[in-house]
Amino acid sequence: MTPQETLQRWIDEAQRIVFFGGAGVSTESGIPDFRSQDGLYNQKYDYPPETILSHSFFKHHPDVFYRFYRDRVLALDAKPNAAHRKLAELEAAGKLSGIITQNIDGLHQKAGSQKVYELHGSVWRNYCTRCRKPYPVERIAREEGIPHCGDCGGLIRPDVVLYEEALDGRMIEASLRLLAAADLVIVGGTSLVVYPAAGLLDAYRGNRLVMINRTATPRDGAADLILRESIGQVLGAIQLH
C-alpha cells in the first residue's frame, strides 16, 4: 500500500481528524514561506524580517513595520488552494474536528472552514492599541504611513502575534484539547521549529500522526506516516466516501 493509499484509508476510518499546518500550506496560493529558498527570510532588507515583525520594532519603528507589512505580508487577493478546500470538505463531512494553523492569512476561512484555531492571529483583524476599536484590513492596506484610530488617534495594529509576544493562552488550551481528542492528526507545511506552537503536538497520544512536508522536520521520528510531496496534491487527491 502506498503512503497516499494509507492516508486515504486512515481518513476513511477517522472521525476526529485534526490538521496542524504552517506556511507551506499557503505557498501554493502564492504566499511566500518564511524559511524556504525564496521565502521572506532569504530576501534582502535593511533589517531581517524577524526583526521588523517584532513587538519592539513595531513600537519604535511603526513606519518601517507598515511598509514591510503591506509589501510582504498582506496578500489579500490570495485564493485557497486544493489543501484548504479539501480540509473544508472534510469538516463539512463531519470528519475534521478543527484546524490549528500558524498562518495569519485567513485562507482556511476563505475556503469555508469554520473551526480554525489561529495560533498567530490574523491579518484580517486589526484594532486600536489605545481604545481597542476594531478596524478592517482594508483600512491598513489602502493607507500609506502609520494608520491611526479615527476616534482617539491611537496606533492601529494587526491582531497578529509578533516576535517577542506570547501566544494566546486560551488558544493554546483549546488546541491542546483538540489534539488530545483526535484519532488522526495530519501535520502539513510546517518546519516544526517554532515554539511553543510545535510543542502542542505532544498532546496527541494516538498512533496515526501524519507528516506532509517537502523537507524533514524534527518530529519526523514520531510520525507514523510521512509524505514528501505537495500538500495540495496529497490532500487534493483524497476522496470523501
mmCIF file of C-alpha atoms in Angstrom:
data_model
loop_
_atom_site.group_PDB
_atom_site.id
_atom_site.type_symbol
_atom_site.label_atom_id
_atom_site.label_comp_id
_atom_site.label_asym_id
_atom_site.label_seq_id
_atom_site.Cartn_x
_atom_site.Cartn_y
_atom_site.Cartn_z
ATOM 1 C CA MET A 1 0.000 0.000 0.000
ATOM 2 C CA THR A 2 1.404 3.388 -0.969
ATOM 3 C CA PRO A 3 1.617 6.246 1.560
ATOM 4 C CA GLN A 4 -1.214 8.011 -0.290
ATOM 5 C CA GLU A 5 -3.395 4.894 -0.064
ATOM 6 C CA THR A 6 -2.603 4.533 3.649
ATOM 7 C CA LEU A 7 -3.579 8.142 4.236
ATOM 8 C CA GLN A 8 -6.834 7.617 2.354
ATOM 9 C CA ARG A 9 -7.669 4.560 4.497
ATOM 10 C CA TRP A 10 -6.859 6.371 7.726
ATOM 11 C CA ILE A 11 -9.050 9.314 6.733
ATOM 12 C CA ASP A 12 -11.861 6.919 5.789
ATOM 13 C CA GLU A 13 -11.666 5.345 9.253
ATOM 14 C CA ALA A 14 -11.243 8.545 11.256
ATOM 15 C CA GLN A 15 -13.961 10.616 12.903
ATOM 16 C CA ARG A 16 -11.925 13.227 14.782
ATOM 17 C CA ILE A 17 -9.245 14.473 12.393
ATOM 18 C CA VAL A 18 -7.148 17.454 13.394
ATOM 19 C CA PHE A 19 -4.984 19.318 10.890
ATOM 20 C CA PHE A 20 -1.929 21.234 12.127
ATOM 21 C CA GLY A 21 -0.465 23.490 9.448
ATOM 22 C CA GLY A 22 2.097 26.158 8.735
ATOM 23 C CA ALA A 23 3.311 28.461 5.983
ATOM 24 C CA GLY A 24 3.824 25.631 3.482
ATOM 25 C CA VAL A 25 0.057 25.200 3.240
ATOM 26 C CA SER A 26 -0.242 28.659 1.701
ATOM 27 C CA THR A 27 2.807 28.715 -0.574
ATOM 28 C CA GLU A 28 0.722 27.031 -3.284
ATOM 29 C CA SER A 29 -1.583 30.042 -3.051
ATOM 30 C CA GLY A 30 1.336 32.361 -3.803
ATOM 31 C CA ILE A 31 2.093 33.438 -0.229
ATOM 32 C CA PRO A 32 5.846 33.131 0.469
ATOM 33 C CA ASP A 33 7.166 30.821 3.144
ATOM 34 C CA PHE A 34 9.480 32.465 5.680
ATOM 35 C CA ARG A 35 12.229 29.864 5.526
ATOM 36 C CA SER A 36 12.198 28.417 2.008
ATOM 37 C CA GLN A 37 14.821 29.415 -0.538
ATOM 38 C CA ASP A 38 12.506 32.083 -1.959
ATOM 39 C CA GLY A 39 10.928 32.956 1.373
ATOM 40 C CA LEU A 40 10.960 36.182 3.326
ATOM 41 C CA TYR A 41 13.960 35.193 5.409
ATOM 42 C CA ASN A 42 16.190 34.967 2.348
ATOM 43 C CA GLN A 43 15.319 38.313 0.798
ATOM 44 C CA LYS A 44 17.413 41.428 1.331
ATOM 45 C CA TYR A 45 16.123 44.226 3.550
ATOM 46 C CA ASP A 46 17.680 46.834 5.796
ATOM 47 C CA TYR A 47 16.542 44.678 8.723
ATOM 48 C CA PRO A 48 15.867 40.942 8.915
ATOM 49 C CA PRO A 49 12.146 40.114 8.649
ATOM 50 C CA GLU A 50 12.097 38.597 12.136
ATOM 51 C CA THR A 51 13.357 41.942 13.484
ATOM 52 C CA ILE A 52 10.796 44.014 11.582
ATOM 53 C CA LEU A 53 7.983 41.705 12.701
ATOM 54 C CA SER A 54 8.866 42.022 16.386
ATOM 55 C CA HIS A 55 6.978 43.835 19.131
ATOM 56 C CA SER A 56 9.831 46.197 19.965
ATOM 57 C CA PHE A 57 10.436 47.124 16.314
ATOM 58 C CA PHE A 58 6.728 47.794 15.774
ATOM 59 C CA LYS A 59 6.723 50.011 18.844
ATOM 60 C CA HIS A 60 9.787 52.050 17.860
ATOM 61 C CA HIS A 61 9.626 51.968 14.040
ATOM 62 C CA PRO A 62 5.957 51.594 13.034
ATOM 63 C CA ASP A 63 6.604 53.373 9.728
ATOM 64 C CA VAL A 64 9.144 50.747 8.594
ATOM 65 C CA PHE A 65 6.988 47.960 10.016
ATOM 66 C CA TYR A 66 3.998 49.023 7.962
ATOM 67 C CA ARG A 67 5.982 49.462 4.744
ATOM 68 C CA PHE A 68 7.244 45.903 5.088
ATOM 69 C CA TYR A 69 3.889 44.578 6.295
ATOM 70 C CA ARG A 70 1.946 45.986 3.332
ATOM 71 C CA ASP A 71 4.608 44.975 0.835
ATOM 72 C CA ARG A 72 5.496 41.492 2.047
ATOM 73 C CA VAL A 73 2.890 40.166 4.471
ATOM 74 C CA LEU A 74 -0.523 41.258 3.226
ATOM 75 C CA ALA A 75 -1.781 39.077 0.375
ATOM 76 C CA LEU A 76 -5.475 39.882 0.399
ATOM 77 C CA ASP A 77 -6.113 38.620 -3.128
ATOM 78 C CA ALA A 78 -4.669 35.152 -2.471
ATOM 79 C CA LYS A 79 -7.064 32.282 -3.147
ATOM 80 C CA PRO A 80 -7.410 28.986 -1.247
ATOM 81 C CA ASN A 81 -5.663 26.033 -2.864
ATOM 82 C CA ALA A 82 -6.553 22.345 -3.042
ATOM 83 C CA ALA A 83 -5.373 21.710 0.533
ATOM 84 C CA HIS A 84 -7.557 24.456 2.004
ATOM 85 C CA ARG A 85 -10.569 23.289 0.003
ATOM 86 C CA LYS A 86 -10.199 19.621 0.943
ATOM 87 C CA LEU A 87 -9.916 20.440 4.638
ATOM 88 C CA ALA A 88 -13.121 22.471 4.394
ATOM 89 C CA GLU A 89 -14.802 19.475 2.732
ATOM 90 C CA LEU A 90 -13.609 17.150 5.486
ATOM 91 C CA GLU A 91 -15.060 19.487 8.102
ATOM 92 C CA ALA A 92 -18.372 19.753 6.247
ATOM 93 C CA ALA A 93 -18.481 15.952 6.105
ATOM 94 C CA GLY A 94 -18.159 15.786 9.893
ATOM 95 C CA LYS A 95 -14.744 14.120 9.862
ATOM 96 C CA LEU A 96 -12.464 17.028 10.731
ATOM 97 C CA SER A 97 -12.700 18.415 14.272
ATOM 98 C CA GLY A 98 -10.614 21.507 13.603
ATOM 99 C CA ILE A 99 -7.622 23.186 12.013
ATOM 100 C CA ILE A 100 -4.732 24.523 14.086
ATOM 101 C CA THR A 101 -2.776 26.963 11.948
ATOM 102 C CA GLN A 102 0.328 29.054 12.352
ATOM 103 C CA ASN A 103 -0.744 31.122 9.338
ATOM 104 C CA ILE A 104 -2.287 34.572 9.536
ATOM 105 C CA ASP A 105 -3.702 34.771 6.004
ATOM 106 C CA GLY A 106 -7.275 33.596 6.639
ATOM 107 C CA LEU A 107 -7.256 31.228 3.649
ATOM 108 C CA HIS A 108 -8.818 28.374 5.606
ATOM 109 C CA GLN A 109 -11.844 30.556 6.331
ATOM 110 C CA LYS A 110 -11.944 31.708 2.704
ATOM 111 C CA ALA A 111 -12.207 28.044 1.718
ATOM 112 C CA GLY A 112 -15.162 27.568 4.038
ATOM 113 C CA SER A 113 -13.599 26.129 7.192
ATOM 114 C CA GLN A 114 -15.343 27.166 10.413
ATOM 115 C CA LYS A 115 -13.287 25.533 13.176
ATOM 116 C CA VAL A 116 -9.970 27.310 12.726
ATOM 117 C CA TYR A 117 -7.631 27.887 15.648
ATOM 118 C CA GLU A 118 -5.266 30.707 14.652
ATOM 119 C CA LEU A 119 -2.204 30.436 16.881
ATOM 120 C CA HIS A 120 -0.615 33.576 15.480
ATOM 121 C CA GLY A 121 -3.722 35.660 14.830
ATOM 122 C CA SER A 122 -4.985 37.041 11.532
ATOM 123 C CA VAL A 123 -4.230 39.957 9.215
ATOM 124 C CA TRP A 124 -7.978 40.330 8.728
ATOM 125 C CA ARG A 125 -8.448 41.627 12.292
ATOM 126 C CA ASN A 126 -6.962 44.932 13.416
ATOM 127 C CA TYR A 127 -7.559 47.174 16.389
ATOM 128 C CA CYS A 128 -6.586 50.469 18.016
ATOM 129 C CA THR A 129 -3.931 49.934 20.676
ATOM 130 C CA ARG A 130 -5.470 52.690 22.797
ATOM 131 C CA CYS A 131 -9.271 52.293 22.683
ATOM 132 C CA ARG A 132 -9.413 48.777 21.120
ATOM 133 C CA LYS A 133 -11.757 49.850 18.312
ATOM 134 C CA PRO A 134 -11.681 47.178 15.581
ATOM 135 C CA TYR A 135 -10.688 48.016 12.023
ATOM 136 C CA PRO A 136 -10.936 46.007 8.781
ATOM 137 C CA VAL A 137 -7.744 45.049 6.991
ATOM 138 C CA GLU A 138 -8.701 47.287 4.071
ATOM 139 C CA ARG A 139 -8.061 50.293 6.323
ATOM 140 C CA ILE A 140 -4.481 49.098 6.761
ATOM 141 C CA ALA A 141 -3.945 48.147 3.150
ATOM 142 C CA ARG A 142 -5.203 51.297 1.445
ATOM 143 C CA GLU A 143 -3.385 53.843 3.599
ATOM 144 C CA GLU A 144 0.199 54.947 3.422
ATOM 145 C CA GLY A 145 2.304 55.514 6.503
ATOM 146 C CA ILE A 146 1.163 54.718 10.019
ATOM 147 C CA PRO A 147 -2.585 54.084 10.491
ATOM 148 C CA HIS A 148 -4.231 55.868 13.403
ATOM 149 C CA CYS A 149 -7.621 55.438 15.022
ATOM 150 C CA GLY A 150 -10.303 57.811 13.765
ATOM 151 C CA ASP A 151 -11.790 58.072 17.256
ATOM 152 C CA CYS A 152 -8.890 58.510 19.647
ATOM 153 C CA GLY A 153 -5.839 58.848 17.411
ATOM 154 C CA GLY A 154 -4.197 55.731 18.801
ATOM 155 C CA LEU A 155 -1.948 53.478 16.742
ATOM 156 C CA ILE A 156 -3.763 50.714 14.849
ATOM 157 C CA ARG A 157 -2.086 47.322 14.785
ATOM 158 C CA PRO A 158 -2.884 43.967 13.232
ATOM 159 C CA ASP A 159 -4.228 41.261 15.530
ATOM 160 C CA VAL A 160 -1.225 39.040 14.911
ATOM 161 C CA VAL A 161 1.341 37.634 17.318
ATOM 162 C CA LEU A 162 4.625 39.415 16.707
ATOM 163 C CA TYR A 163 8.035 38.129 17.702
ATOM 164 C CA GLU A 164 8.646 38.712 21.443
ATOM 165 C CA GLU A 165 4.913 38.312 22.131
ATOM 166 C CA ALA A 166 3.263 35.328 23.810
ATOM 167 C CA LEU A 167 0.605 33.176 22.190
ATOM 168 C CA ASP A 168 -2.929 33.499 23.489
ATOM 169 C CA GLY A 169 -3.334 31.108 26.415
ATOM 170 C CA ARG A 170 -6.947 30.291 25.588
ATOM 171 C CA MET A 171 -5.986 29.431 22.022
ATOM 172 C CA ILE A 172 -3.254 27.108 23.270
ATOM 173 C CA GLU A 173 -5.604 25.367 25.703
ATOM 174 C CA ALA A 174 -8.269 24.886 23.036
ATOM 175 C CA SER A 175 -5.675 23.478 20.623
ATOM 176 C CA LEU A 176 -4.356 21.070 23.246
ATOM 177 C CA ARG A 177 -7.871 19.761 23.945
ATOM 178 C CA LEU A 178 -8.484 19.318 20.238
ATOM 179 C CA LEU A 179 -5.268 17.347 19.721
ATOM 180 C CA ALA A 180 -5.814 15.190 22.802
ATOM 181 C CA ALA A 181 -9.196 14.065 21.470
ATOM 182 C CA ALA A 182 -8.045 13.398 17.888
ATOM 183 C CA ASP A 183 -7.957 9.951 16.308
ATOM 184 C CA LEU A 184 -5.849 11.180 13.371
ATOM 185 C CA VAL A 185 -3.513 14.176 13.247
ATOM 186 C CA ILE A 186 -2.242 15.476 9.914
ATOM 187 C CA VAL A 187 0.680 17.899 10.051
ATOM 188 C CA GLY A 188 1.426 19.812 6.877
ATOM 189 C CA GLY A 189 3.547 22.633 5.553
ATOM 190 C CA THR A 190 5.442 23.397 8.743
ATOM 191 C CA SER A 191 9.085 23.027 9.716
ATOM 192 C CA LEU A 192 8.032 22.428 13.340
ATOM 193 C CA VAL A 193 10.863 24.576 14.665
ATOM 194 C CA VAL A 194 8.770 27.455 16.046
ATOM 195 C CA TYR A 195 7.873 27.001 19.693
ATOM 196 C CA PRO A 196 5.653 26.875 21.626
ATOM 197 C CA ALA A 197 3.433 26.052 18.625
ATOM 198 C CA ALA A 198 5.396 22.956 17.586
ATOM 199 C CA GLY A 199 5.261 21.587 21.127
ATOM 200 C CA LEU A 200 1.475 21.365 21.024
ATOM 201 C CA LEU A 201 1.753 18.096 19.112
ATOM 202 C CA ASP A 202 2.836 16.401 22.340
ATOM 203 C CA ALA A 203 -0.828 16.457 23.360
ATOM 204 C CA TYR A 204 -1.626 13.815 20.733
ATOM 205 C CA ARG A 205 -1.147 10.312 22.140
ATOM 206 C CA GLY A 206 -2.522 8.313 19.233
ATOM 207 C CA ASN A 207 -0.706 6.229 16.650
ATOM 208 C CA ARG A 208 -1.777 7.950 13.444
ATOM 209 C CA LEU A 209 0.407 11.024 13.147
ATOM 210 C CA VAL A 210 0.909 12.021 9.507
ATOM 211 C CA MET A 211 3.591 14.405 8.247
ATOM 212 C CA ILE A 212 3.130 16.015 4.822
ATOM 213 C CA ASN A 213 6.152 18.205 4.206
ATOM 214 C CA ARG A 214 8.676 18.546 1.390
ATOM 215 C CA THR A 215 11.582 18.601 3.844
ATOM 216 C CA ALA A 216 12.387 16.741 7.041
ATOM 217 C CA THR A 217 11.200 18.054 10.407
ATOM 218 C CA PRO A 218 12.490 17.473 13.951
ATOM 219 C CA ARG A 219 9.324 15.485 14.689
ATOM 220 C CA ASP A 220 9.580 13.003 11.821
ATOM 221 C CA GLY A 221 10.811 10.303 14.193
ATOM 222 C CA ALA A 222 7.454 10.368 15.961
ATOM 223 C CA ALA A 223 5.430 10.194 12.743
ATOM 224 C CA ASP A 224 3.505 7.092 11.732
ATOM 225 C CA LEU A 225 3.319 8.139 8.082
ATOM 226 C CA ILE A 226 5.452 10.626 6.103
ATOM 227 C CA LEU A 227 4.707 12.036 2.639
ATOM 228 C CA ARG A 228 7.357 14.224 0.990
ATOM 229 C CA GLU A 229 5.050 15.736 -1.612
ATOM 230 C CA SER A 230 2.974 18.807 -2.353
ATOM 231 C CA ILE A 231 0.344 19.152 0.336
ATOM 232 C CA GLY A 232 -2.136 20.415 -2.238
ATOM 233 C CA GLN A 233 -1.628 17.310 -4.365
ATOM 234 C CA VAL A 234 -1.752 14.931 -1.410
ATOM 235 C CA LEU A 235 -4.899 16.332 0.176
ATOM 236 C CA GLY A 236 -6.468 17.174 -3.171
ATOM 237 C CA ALA A 237 -6.346 13.507 -4.123
ATOM 238 C CA ILE A 238 -8.283 12.416 -1.023
ATOM 239 C CA GLN A 239 -11.753 11.096 -1.792
ATOM 240 C CA LEU A 240 -14.723 11.538 0.511
ATOM 241 C CA HIS A 241 -16.942 8.455 0.560
#
